[in-house]
Coordinates of C-alpha atoms in Angstrom, one line a residue:
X18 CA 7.9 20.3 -1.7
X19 CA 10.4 20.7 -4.3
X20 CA 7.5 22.1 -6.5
X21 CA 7.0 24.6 -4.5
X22 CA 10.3 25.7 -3.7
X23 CA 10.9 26.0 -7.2
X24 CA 7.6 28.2 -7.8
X25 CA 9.2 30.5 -5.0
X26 CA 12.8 31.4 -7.0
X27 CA 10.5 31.7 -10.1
X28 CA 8.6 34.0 -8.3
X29 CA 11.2 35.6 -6.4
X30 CA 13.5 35.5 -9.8
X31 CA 10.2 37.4 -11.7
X32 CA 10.0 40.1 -8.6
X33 CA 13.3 41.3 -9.6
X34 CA 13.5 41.7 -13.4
X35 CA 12.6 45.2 -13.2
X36 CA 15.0 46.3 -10.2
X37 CA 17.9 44.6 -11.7
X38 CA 19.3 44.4 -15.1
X39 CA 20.5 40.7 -13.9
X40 CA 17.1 39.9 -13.4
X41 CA 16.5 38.1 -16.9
X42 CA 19.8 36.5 -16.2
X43 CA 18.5 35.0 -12.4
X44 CA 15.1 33.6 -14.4
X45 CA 17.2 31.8 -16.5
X46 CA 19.0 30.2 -14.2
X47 CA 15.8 29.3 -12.9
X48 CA 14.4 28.2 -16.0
X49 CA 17.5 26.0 -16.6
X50 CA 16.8 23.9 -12.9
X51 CA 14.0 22.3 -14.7
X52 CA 14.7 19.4 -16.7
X53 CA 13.1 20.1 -20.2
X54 CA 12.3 23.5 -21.1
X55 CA 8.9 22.1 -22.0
X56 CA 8.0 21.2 -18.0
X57 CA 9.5 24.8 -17.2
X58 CA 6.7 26.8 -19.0
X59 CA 4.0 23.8 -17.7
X60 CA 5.1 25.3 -14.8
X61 CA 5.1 28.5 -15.8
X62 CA 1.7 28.4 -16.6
X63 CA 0.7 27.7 -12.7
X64 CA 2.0 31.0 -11.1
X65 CA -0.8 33.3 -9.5
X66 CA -2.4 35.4 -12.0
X67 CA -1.0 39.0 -9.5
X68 CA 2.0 37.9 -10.5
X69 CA 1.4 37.4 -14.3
X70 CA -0.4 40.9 -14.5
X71 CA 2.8 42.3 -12.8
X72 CA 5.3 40.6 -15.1
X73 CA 3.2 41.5 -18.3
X74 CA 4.4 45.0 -17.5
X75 CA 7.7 43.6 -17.0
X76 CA 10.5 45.3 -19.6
X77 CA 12.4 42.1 -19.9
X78 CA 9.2 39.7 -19.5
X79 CA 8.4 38.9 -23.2
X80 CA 12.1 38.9 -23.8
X81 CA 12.5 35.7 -21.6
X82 CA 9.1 34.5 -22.8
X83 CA 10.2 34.5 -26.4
X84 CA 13.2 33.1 -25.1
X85 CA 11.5 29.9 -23.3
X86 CA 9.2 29.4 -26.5
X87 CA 12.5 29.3 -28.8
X88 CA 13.9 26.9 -26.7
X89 CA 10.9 24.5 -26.7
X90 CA 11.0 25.2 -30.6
X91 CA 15.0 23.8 -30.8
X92 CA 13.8 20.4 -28.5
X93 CA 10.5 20.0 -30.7
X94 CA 13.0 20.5 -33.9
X95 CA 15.7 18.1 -32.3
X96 CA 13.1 15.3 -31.8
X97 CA 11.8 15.5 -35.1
X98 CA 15.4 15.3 -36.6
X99 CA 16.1 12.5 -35.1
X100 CA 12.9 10.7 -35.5
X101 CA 13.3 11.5 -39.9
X102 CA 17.2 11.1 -40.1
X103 CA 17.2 7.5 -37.7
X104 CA 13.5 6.6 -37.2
X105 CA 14.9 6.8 -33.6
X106 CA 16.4 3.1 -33.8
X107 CA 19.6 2.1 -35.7
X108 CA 22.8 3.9 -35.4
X109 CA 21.5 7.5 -33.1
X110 CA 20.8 4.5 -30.3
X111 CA 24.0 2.9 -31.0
X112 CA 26.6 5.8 -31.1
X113 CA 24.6 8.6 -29.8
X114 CA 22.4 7.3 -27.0
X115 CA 22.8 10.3 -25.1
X116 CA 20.7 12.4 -27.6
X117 CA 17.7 10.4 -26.6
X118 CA 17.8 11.2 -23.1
X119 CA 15.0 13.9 -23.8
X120 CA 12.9 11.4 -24.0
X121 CA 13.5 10.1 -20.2
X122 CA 13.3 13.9 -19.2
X123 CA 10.0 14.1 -20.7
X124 CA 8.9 11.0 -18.7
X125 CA 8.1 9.0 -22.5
X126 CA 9.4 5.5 -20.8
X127 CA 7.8 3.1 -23.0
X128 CA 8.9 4.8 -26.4
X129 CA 12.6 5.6 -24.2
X130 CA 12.7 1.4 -23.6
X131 CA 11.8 0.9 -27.2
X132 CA 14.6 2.3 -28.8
X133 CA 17.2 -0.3 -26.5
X134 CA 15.8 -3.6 -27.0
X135 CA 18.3 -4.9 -29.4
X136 CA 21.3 -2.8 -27.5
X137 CA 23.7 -4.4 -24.8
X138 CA 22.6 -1.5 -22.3
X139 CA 25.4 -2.6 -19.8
X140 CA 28.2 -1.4 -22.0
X141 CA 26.7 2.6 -22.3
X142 CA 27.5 5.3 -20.4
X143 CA 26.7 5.7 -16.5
X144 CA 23.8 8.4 -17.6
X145 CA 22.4 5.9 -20.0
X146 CA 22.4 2.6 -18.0
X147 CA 20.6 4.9 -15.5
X148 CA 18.0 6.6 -17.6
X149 CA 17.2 3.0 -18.7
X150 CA 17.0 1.0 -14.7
X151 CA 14.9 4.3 -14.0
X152 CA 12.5 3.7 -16.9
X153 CA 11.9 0.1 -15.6
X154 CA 11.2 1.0 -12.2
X155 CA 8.6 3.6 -13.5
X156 CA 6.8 0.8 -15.2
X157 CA 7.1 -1.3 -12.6
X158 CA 9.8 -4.0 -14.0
X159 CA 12.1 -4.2 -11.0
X160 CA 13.9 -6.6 -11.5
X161 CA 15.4 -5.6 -15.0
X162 CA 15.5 -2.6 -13.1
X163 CA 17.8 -2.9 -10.1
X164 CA 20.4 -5.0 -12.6
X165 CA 20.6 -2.1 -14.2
X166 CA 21.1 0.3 -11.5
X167 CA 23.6 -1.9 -10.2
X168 CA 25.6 -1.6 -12.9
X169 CA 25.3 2.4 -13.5
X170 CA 25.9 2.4 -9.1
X171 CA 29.2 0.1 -10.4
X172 CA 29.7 2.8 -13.1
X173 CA 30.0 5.6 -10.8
X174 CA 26.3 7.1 -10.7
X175 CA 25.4 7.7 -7.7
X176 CA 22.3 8.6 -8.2
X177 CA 20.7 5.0 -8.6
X178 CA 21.4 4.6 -4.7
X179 CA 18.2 5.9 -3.8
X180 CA 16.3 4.1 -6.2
X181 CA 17.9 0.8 -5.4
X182 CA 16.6 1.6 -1.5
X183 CA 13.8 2.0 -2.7
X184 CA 13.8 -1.5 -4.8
X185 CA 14.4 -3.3 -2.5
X186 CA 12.4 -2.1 0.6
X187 CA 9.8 -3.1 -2.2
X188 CA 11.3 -6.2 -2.6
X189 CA 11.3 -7.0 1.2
X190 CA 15.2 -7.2 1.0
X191 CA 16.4 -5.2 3.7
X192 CA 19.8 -6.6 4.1
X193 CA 20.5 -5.6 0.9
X194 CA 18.6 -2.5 1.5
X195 CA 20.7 -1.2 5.2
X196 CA 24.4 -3.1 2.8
X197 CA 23.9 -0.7 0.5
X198 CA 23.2 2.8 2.5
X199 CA 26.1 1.4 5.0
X200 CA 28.3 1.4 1.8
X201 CA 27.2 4.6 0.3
X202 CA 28.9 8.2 0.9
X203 CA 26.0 10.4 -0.4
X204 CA 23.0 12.5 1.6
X205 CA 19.6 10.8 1.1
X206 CA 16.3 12.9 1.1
X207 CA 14.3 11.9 4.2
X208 CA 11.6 9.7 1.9
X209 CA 14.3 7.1 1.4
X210 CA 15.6 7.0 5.1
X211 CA 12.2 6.4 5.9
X212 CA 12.6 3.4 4.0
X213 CA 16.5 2.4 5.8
X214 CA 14.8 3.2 9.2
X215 CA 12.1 0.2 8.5
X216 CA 15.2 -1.9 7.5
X217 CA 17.0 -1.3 10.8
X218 CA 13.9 -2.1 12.5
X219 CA 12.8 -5.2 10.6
X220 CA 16.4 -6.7 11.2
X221 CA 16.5 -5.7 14.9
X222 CA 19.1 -4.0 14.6
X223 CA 17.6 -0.8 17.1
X224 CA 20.9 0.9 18.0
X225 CA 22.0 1.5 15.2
X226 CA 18.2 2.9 14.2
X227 CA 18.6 5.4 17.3
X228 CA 21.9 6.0 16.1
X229 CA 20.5 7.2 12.6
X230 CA 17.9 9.1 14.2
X231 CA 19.6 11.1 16.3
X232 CA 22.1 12.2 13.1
X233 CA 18.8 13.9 12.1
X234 CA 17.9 17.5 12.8
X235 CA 15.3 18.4 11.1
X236 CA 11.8 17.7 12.1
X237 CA 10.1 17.4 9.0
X238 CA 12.8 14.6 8.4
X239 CA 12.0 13.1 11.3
X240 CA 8.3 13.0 11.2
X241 CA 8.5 11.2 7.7
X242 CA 10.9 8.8 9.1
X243 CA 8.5 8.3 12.2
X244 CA 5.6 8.1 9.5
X245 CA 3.3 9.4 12.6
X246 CA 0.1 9.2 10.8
X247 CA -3.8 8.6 11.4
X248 CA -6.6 6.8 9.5
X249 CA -9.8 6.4 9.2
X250 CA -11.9 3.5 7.4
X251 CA -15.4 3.1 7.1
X252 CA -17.7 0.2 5.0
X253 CA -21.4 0.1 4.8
X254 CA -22.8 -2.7 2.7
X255 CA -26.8 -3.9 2.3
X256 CA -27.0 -7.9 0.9
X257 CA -28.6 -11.1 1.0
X258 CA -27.9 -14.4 2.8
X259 CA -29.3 -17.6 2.4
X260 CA -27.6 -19.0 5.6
X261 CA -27.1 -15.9 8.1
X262 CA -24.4 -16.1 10.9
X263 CA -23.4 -14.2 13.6
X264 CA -19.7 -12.5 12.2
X265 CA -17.5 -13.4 12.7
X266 CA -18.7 -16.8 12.0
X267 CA -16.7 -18.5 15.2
X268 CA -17.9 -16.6 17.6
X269 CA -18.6 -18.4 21.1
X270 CA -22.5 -17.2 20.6
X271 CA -25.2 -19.3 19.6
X272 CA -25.4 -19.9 16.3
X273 CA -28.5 -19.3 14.0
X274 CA -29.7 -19.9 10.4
X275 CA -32.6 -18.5 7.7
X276 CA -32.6 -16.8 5.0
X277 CA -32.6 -12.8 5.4
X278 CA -31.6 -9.2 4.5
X279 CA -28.9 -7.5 6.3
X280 CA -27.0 -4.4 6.7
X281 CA -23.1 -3.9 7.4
X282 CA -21.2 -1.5 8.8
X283 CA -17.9 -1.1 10.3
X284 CA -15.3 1.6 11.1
X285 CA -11.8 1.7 12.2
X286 CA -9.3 4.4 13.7
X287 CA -5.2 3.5 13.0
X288 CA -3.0 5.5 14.4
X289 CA 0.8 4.5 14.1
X290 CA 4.3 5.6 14.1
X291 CA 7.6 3.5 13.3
X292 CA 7.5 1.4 16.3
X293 CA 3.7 1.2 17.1
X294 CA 0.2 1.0 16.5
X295 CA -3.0 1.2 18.2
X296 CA -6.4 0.3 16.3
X297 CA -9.8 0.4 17.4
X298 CA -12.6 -0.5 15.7
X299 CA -16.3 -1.1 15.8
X300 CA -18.7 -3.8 13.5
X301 CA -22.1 -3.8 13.1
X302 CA -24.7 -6.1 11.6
X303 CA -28.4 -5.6 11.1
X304 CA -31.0 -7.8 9.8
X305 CA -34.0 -6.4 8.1
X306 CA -36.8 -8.7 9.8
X307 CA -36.3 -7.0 13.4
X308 CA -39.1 -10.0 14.6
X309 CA -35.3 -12.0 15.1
X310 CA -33.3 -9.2 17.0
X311 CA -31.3 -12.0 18.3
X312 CA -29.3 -11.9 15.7
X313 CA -27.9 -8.4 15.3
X314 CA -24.5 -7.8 16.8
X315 CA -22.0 -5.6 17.5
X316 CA -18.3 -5.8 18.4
X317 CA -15.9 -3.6 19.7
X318 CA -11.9 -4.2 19.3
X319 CA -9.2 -2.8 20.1
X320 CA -5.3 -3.9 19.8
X321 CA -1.9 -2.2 20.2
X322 CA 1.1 -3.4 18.2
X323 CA 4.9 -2.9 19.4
X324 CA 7.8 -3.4 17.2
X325 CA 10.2 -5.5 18.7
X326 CA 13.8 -6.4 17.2
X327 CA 12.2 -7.0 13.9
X328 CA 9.3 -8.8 15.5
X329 CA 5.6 -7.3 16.0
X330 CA 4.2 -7.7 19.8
X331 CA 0.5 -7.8 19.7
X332 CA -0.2 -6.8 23.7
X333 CA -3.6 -6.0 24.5
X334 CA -5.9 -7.0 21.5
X335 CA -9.6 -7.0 23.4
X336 CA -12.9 -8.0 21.9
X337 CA -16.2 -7.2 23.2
X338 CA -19.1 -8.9 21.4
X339 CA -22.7 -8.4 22.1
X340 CA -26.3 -9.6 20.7
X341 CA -29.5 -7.8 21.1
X342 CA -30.8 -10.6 23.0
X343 CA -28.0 -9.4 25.7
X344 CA -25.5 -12.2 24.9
X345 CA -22.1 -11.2 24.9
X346 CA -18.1 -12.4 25.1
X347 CA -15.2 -10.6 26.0
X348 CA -11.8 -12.1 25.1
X349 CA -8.3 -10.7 26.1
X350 CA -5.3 -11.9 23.4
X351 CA -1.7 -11.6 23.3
X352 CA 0.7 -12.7 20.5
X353 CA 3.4 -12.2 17.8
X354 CA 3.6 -11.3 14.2
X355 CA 6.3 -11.1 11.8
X356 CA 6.5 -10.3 7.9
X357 CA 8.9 -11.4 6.0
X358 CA 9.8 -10.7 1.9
X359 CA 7.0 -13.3 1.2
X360 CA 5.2 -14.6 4.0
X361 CA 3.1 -12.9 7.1
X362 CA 3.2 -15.2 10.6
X363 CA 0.3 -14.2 13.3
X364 CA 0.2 -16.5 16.0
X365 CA -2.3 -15.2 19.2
X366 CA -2.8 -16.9 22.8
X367 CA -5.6 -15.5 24.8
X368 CA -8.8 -15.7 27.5
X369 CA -12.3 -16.0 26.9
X370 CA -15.4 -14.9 29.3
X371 CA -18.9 -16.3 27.5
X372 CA -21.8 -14.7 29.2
X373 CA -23.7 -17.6 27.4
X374 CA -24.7 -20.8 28.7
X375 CA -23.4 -20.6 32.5
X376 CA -20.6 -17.9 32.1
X377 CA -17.8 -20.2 30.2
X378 CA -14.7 -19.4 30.5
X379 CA -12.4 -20.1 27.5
X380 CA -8.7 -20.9 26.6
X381 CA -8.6 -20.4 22.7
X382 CA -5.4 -20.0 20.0
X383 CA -5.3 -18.2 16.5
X384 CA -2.8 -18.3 14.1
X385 CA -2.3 -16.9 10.4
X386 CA 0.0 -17.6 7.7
X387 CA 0.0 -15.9 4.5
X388 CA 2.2 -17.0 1.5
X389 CA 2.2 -15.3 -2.0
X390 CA -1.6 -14.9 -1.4
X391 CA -2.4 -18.1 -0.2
X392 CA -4.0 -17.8 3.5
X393 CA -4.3 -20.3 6.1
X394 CA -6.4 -19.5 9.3
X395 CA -6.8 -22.0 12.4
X396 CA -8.8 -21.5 15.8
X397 CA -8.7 -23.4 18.8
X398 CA -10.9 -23.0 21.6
X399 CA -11.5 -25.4 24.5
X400 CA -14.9 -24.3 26.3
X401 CA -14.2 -26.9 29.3
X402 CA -12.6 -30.0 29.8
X403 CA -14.8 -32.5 28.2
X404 CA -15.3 -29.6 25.0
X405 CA -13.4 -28.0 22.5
X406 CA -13.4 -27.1 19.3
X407 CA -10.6 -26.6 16.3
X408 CA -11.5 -24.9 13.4
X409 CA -9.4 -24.2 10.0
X410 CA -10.0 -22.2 6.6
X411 CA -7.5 -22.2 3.5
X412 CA -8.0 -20.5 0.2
X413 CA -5.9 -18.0 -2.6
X414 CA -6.9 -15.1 -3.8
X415 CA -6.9 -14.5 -7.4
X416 CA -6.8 -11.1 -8.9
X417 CA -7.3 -9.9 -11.9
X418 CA -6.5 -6.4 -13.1
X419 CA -9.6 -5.0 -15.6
X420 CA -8.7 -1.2 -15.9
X421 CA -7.4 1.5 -13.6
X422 CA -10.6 1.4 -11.6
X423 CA -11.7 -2.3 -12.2
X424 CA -10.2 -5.2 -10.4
X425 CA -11.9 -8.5 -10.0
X426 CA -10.7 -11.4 -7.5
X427 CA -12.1 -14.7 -7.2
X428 CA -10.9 -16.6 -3.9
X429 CA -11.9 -20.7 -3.3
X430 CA -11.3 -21.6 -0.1
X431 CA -12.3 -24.3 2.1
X432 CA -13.3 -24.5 5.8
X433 CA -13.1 -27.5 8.6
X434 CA -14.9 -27.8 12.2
X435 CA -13.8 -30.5 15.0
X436 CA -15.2 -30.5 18.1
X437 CA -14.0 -32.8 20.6
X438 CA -17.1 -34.9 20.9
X439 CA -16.8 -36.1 16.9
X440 CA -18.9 -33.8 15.4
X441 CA -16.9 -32.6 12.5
X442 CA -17.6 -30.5 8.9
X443 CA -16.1 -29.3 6.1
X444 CA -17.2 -26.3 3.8
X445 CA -15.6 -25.6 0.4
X446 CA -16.7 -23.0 -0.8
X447 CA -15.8 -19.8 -3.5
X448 CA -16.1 -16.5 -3.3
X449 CA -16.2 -12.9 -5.8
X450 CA -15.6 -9.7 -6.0
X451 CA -16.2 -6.6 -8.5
X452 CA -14.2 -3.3 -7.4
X453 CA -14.4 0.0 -8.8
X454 CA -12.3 2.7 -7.1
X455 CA -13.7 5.8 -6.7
X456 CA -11.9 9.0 -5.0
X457 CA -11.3 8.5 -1.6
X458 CA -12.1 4.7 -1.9
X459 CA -14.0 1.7 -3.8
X460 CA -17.6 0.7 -4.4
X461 CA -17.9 -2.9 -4.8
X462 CA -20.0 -6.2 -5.5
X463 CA -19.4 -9.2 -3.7
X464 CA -21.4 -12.6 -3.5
X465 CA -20.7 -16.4 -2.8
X466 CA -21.0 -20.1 -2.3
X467 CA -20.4 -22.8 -0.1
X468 CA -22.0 -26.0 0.5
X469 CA -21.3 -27.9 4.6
X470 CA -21.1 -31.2 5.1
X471 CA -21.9 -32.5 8.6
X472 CA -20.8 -35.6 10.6
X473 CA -24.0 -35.7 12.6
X474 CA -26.8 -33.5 13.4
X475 CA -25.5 -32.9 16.9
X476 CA -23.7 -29.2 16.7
X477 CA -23.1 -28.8 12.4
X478 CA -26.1 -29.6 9.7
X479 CA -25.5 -29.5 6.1
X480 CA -26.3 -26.8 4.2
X481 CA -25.9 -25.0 1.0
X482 CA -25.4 -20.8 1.2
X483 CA -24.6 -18.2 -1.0
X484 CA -24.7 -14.6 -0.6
X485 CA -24.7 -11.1 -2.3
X486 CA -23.5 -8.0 -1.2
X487 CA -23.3 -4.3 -2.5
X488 CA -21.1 -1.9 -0.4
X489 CA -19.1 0.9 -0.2
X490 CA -15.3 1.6 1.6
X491 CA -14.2 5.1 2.3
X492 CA -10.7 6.1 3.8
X493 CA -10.7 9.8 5.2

């Protein structure tokens, strides 16, 4: 937005050069709101080609062109100076750190870092300590960051008090985050109230989030602040499966196992504000050998999501799951979840209606707790009164970063089934996958293992699996 507001007084400062001999004087005024002469003719460079043809027969155009190229001469001149006379490190970084703030303005973070690793940053001037907690948040060191930025906020710079919202929102710190915009006296842009309005809300604190609403007139403000958006998802995937399973695996259908091809596909609709969320979405599975129709299957969900004094209400979240062979469940769930700086809670209670085996009806209870990447998953579903069933999976997630586009994780987890009447097996197993993002979304390769060891033959066998799967995401 502020892009294009400043194309308009460019364009509005080029429309009157020739009606007004103050007209070279209004561009450089313009000119002068950029931060390096260098990004002014980048920008430059942009406008409409009508408008360039019009300003080539401008009287005063090449005057402020030659202008703007000098100027980008003096910085070009100044930088090598420096770079001959100190090697940029020594006594310019000691006594005149302020010359090297061109290099902040020109966005050159690593090389600007460089020059003050030997310095005691803390005793510089308010610009500097700022320049330098700026150029750590760029590359993504927040915590030498916001020490910094406290000290240049101590040292009268105001202008690290969005940037320290924004910290810590990252962080998960809203206390910190809703102490320091109480504290503050300055106007923030609507991107960072977005980011106090989430802190009101995830401390429960909802008057005083109405209260900051209603100070707000305008209504593009608001709608970031509301974050009102909608998206789409959509995954289609064609692998192999030693040990095929209806999915998700603890359904209430009956189970089945072989060896087969399959295809995947599922898509999702999202559409949320600041205090809710409805999703609905719709999986598919297809196996290649259509002489076993039994065991494609299809299921249809969809859950609402309230925010509630820092907590999230989960009220309705509805399954319907149905087989080819005309089996199908339909569950209703109800629950709570809450994220915290490093842990996620999800604990569900619900109803289950199996049009399988005598039209069961089910009591069942999910919960989730992530930690740091670390998941644990439990289930438990009593089918009648002489039959349940608890289930449990742990694992961690381990990611590593290849390039920009590549990303491998590799995630060992292990699974346990009890049912009431002894039967009981446990499944470790591991897990890949290869991403690559492309625009839009990723294109990946994912495969497996896991090997089940059974109690008895009664409702588990063992087994070995392991799988292989090429697929595609897509957000819209």
């Amino acid at each position: 937005m502020m892009k294009l507001f400043k194309k308009f007084l460019l364009i509005l400062a080029f429309l009157s050069i020739p009606l007004s001999a103050g007209g070279e004087e209004l561009f450089s005024v313009q000119l002068g709101s950029f931060k390096t002469y260098r990004s002014a003719y980048s920008f430059f460079s942009t406008l409409p080609s009508s408008i360039k043809l019009f300003l080539y027969r401008s009287r005063n155009y090449y005057t402020v062109r030659a202008g703007l190229f000098q100027k980008e001469k003096e910085a070009k001149r100044e930088r090598e100076n420096l770079r001959a006379k100190y090697g940029l490190n020594g006594i310019v970084v000691k006594v005149l750190p302020e010359k090297l703030l061109y290099l902040f303005y020109d966005e050159d973070y690593e090389e600007f870092l460089s020059l003050f690793s030997n310095i005691n940053i803390k005793t510089l001037s308010p610009s500097v300590v700022y320049a330098v907690g700026v150029s750590y948040s760029k590359i993504g060191k927040l915590k030498e960051a916001k020490e910094l930025l406290t000290i240049a906020l101590e040292k009268g710079e105001k202008k690290a008090i969005p940037i320290l919202i924004k910290i810590y929102y990252a962080e998960g710190d809203y206390r910190k985050l809703i102490s320091l915009y109480e504290s503050s006296d300055i106007k923030l842009p609507g991107s960072v109230l977005s980011f106090v309005t989430t802190g009101y809300l995830k401390l429960g604190k909802r008057e005083k989030l109405e209260k900051l609403i209603n100070t707000i007139k305008d209504e593009k403000t608001k709608d970031r602040i509301f974050q009102k958006r909608t998206s789409v998802k959509t995954s289609l995937s064609y692998g192999y499966d030693s040990n095929i399973y209806l999915v998700p695996e603890d359904t209430p259908l009956e189970k089945r196992s072989r060896n087969d091809r399959y295809e995947r596909f599922s898509f999702s609709i999202i559409n949320s504000d600041l205090f809710r969320s409805y999703s609905l979405s719709v999986f598919g599975k297809r196996l290649d050998d259509r002489s076993n129709s039994d065991l494609d299957i299809a299921i249809l969900n969809f859950e609402r999501e309230t925010n509630l004094s820092g907590f999230n209400l989960v009220f309705p979240s509805v399954s319907y799951i149905y087989t080819m062979n005309r089996n199908y469940s339909l569950s209703l769930k109800s629950g709570v979840r809450k994220k915290f700086p490093s842990i996620f809670l999800s604990f569900l209670l619900g109803w289950e209606r199996n049009f399988v085996d005598g039209d069961r009806d089910n009591l069942l209870a999910e919960g989730l707790i992530s930690l740091n990447g670390f998941n644990i998953f439990f289930l438990y579903r009593n089918y009648s009164d002489t039959d349940d069933k608890f289930y449990i999976s742990s694992g961690k997630e381990l990611r590593l970063t290849i390039s920009e586009k590549v990303t491998l994780s590799v995630s060992p987890e292990v699974k346990f089934t009890k049912y009431m009447n002894s039967t009981r097996s446990i499944r470790p197993g591991i897990s890949g996958k290869l991403s690559l993002k492309v625009k839009g979304g990723e294109v990946y390769l994912r495969g497996g293992y896991e090997r089940n060891y059974a109690h008895d033959e009664g409702m588990e066998w063992d087994y070995k699996r392991h799988f292989v799967e090429l697929g595609v995401d897509y957000n819209f």
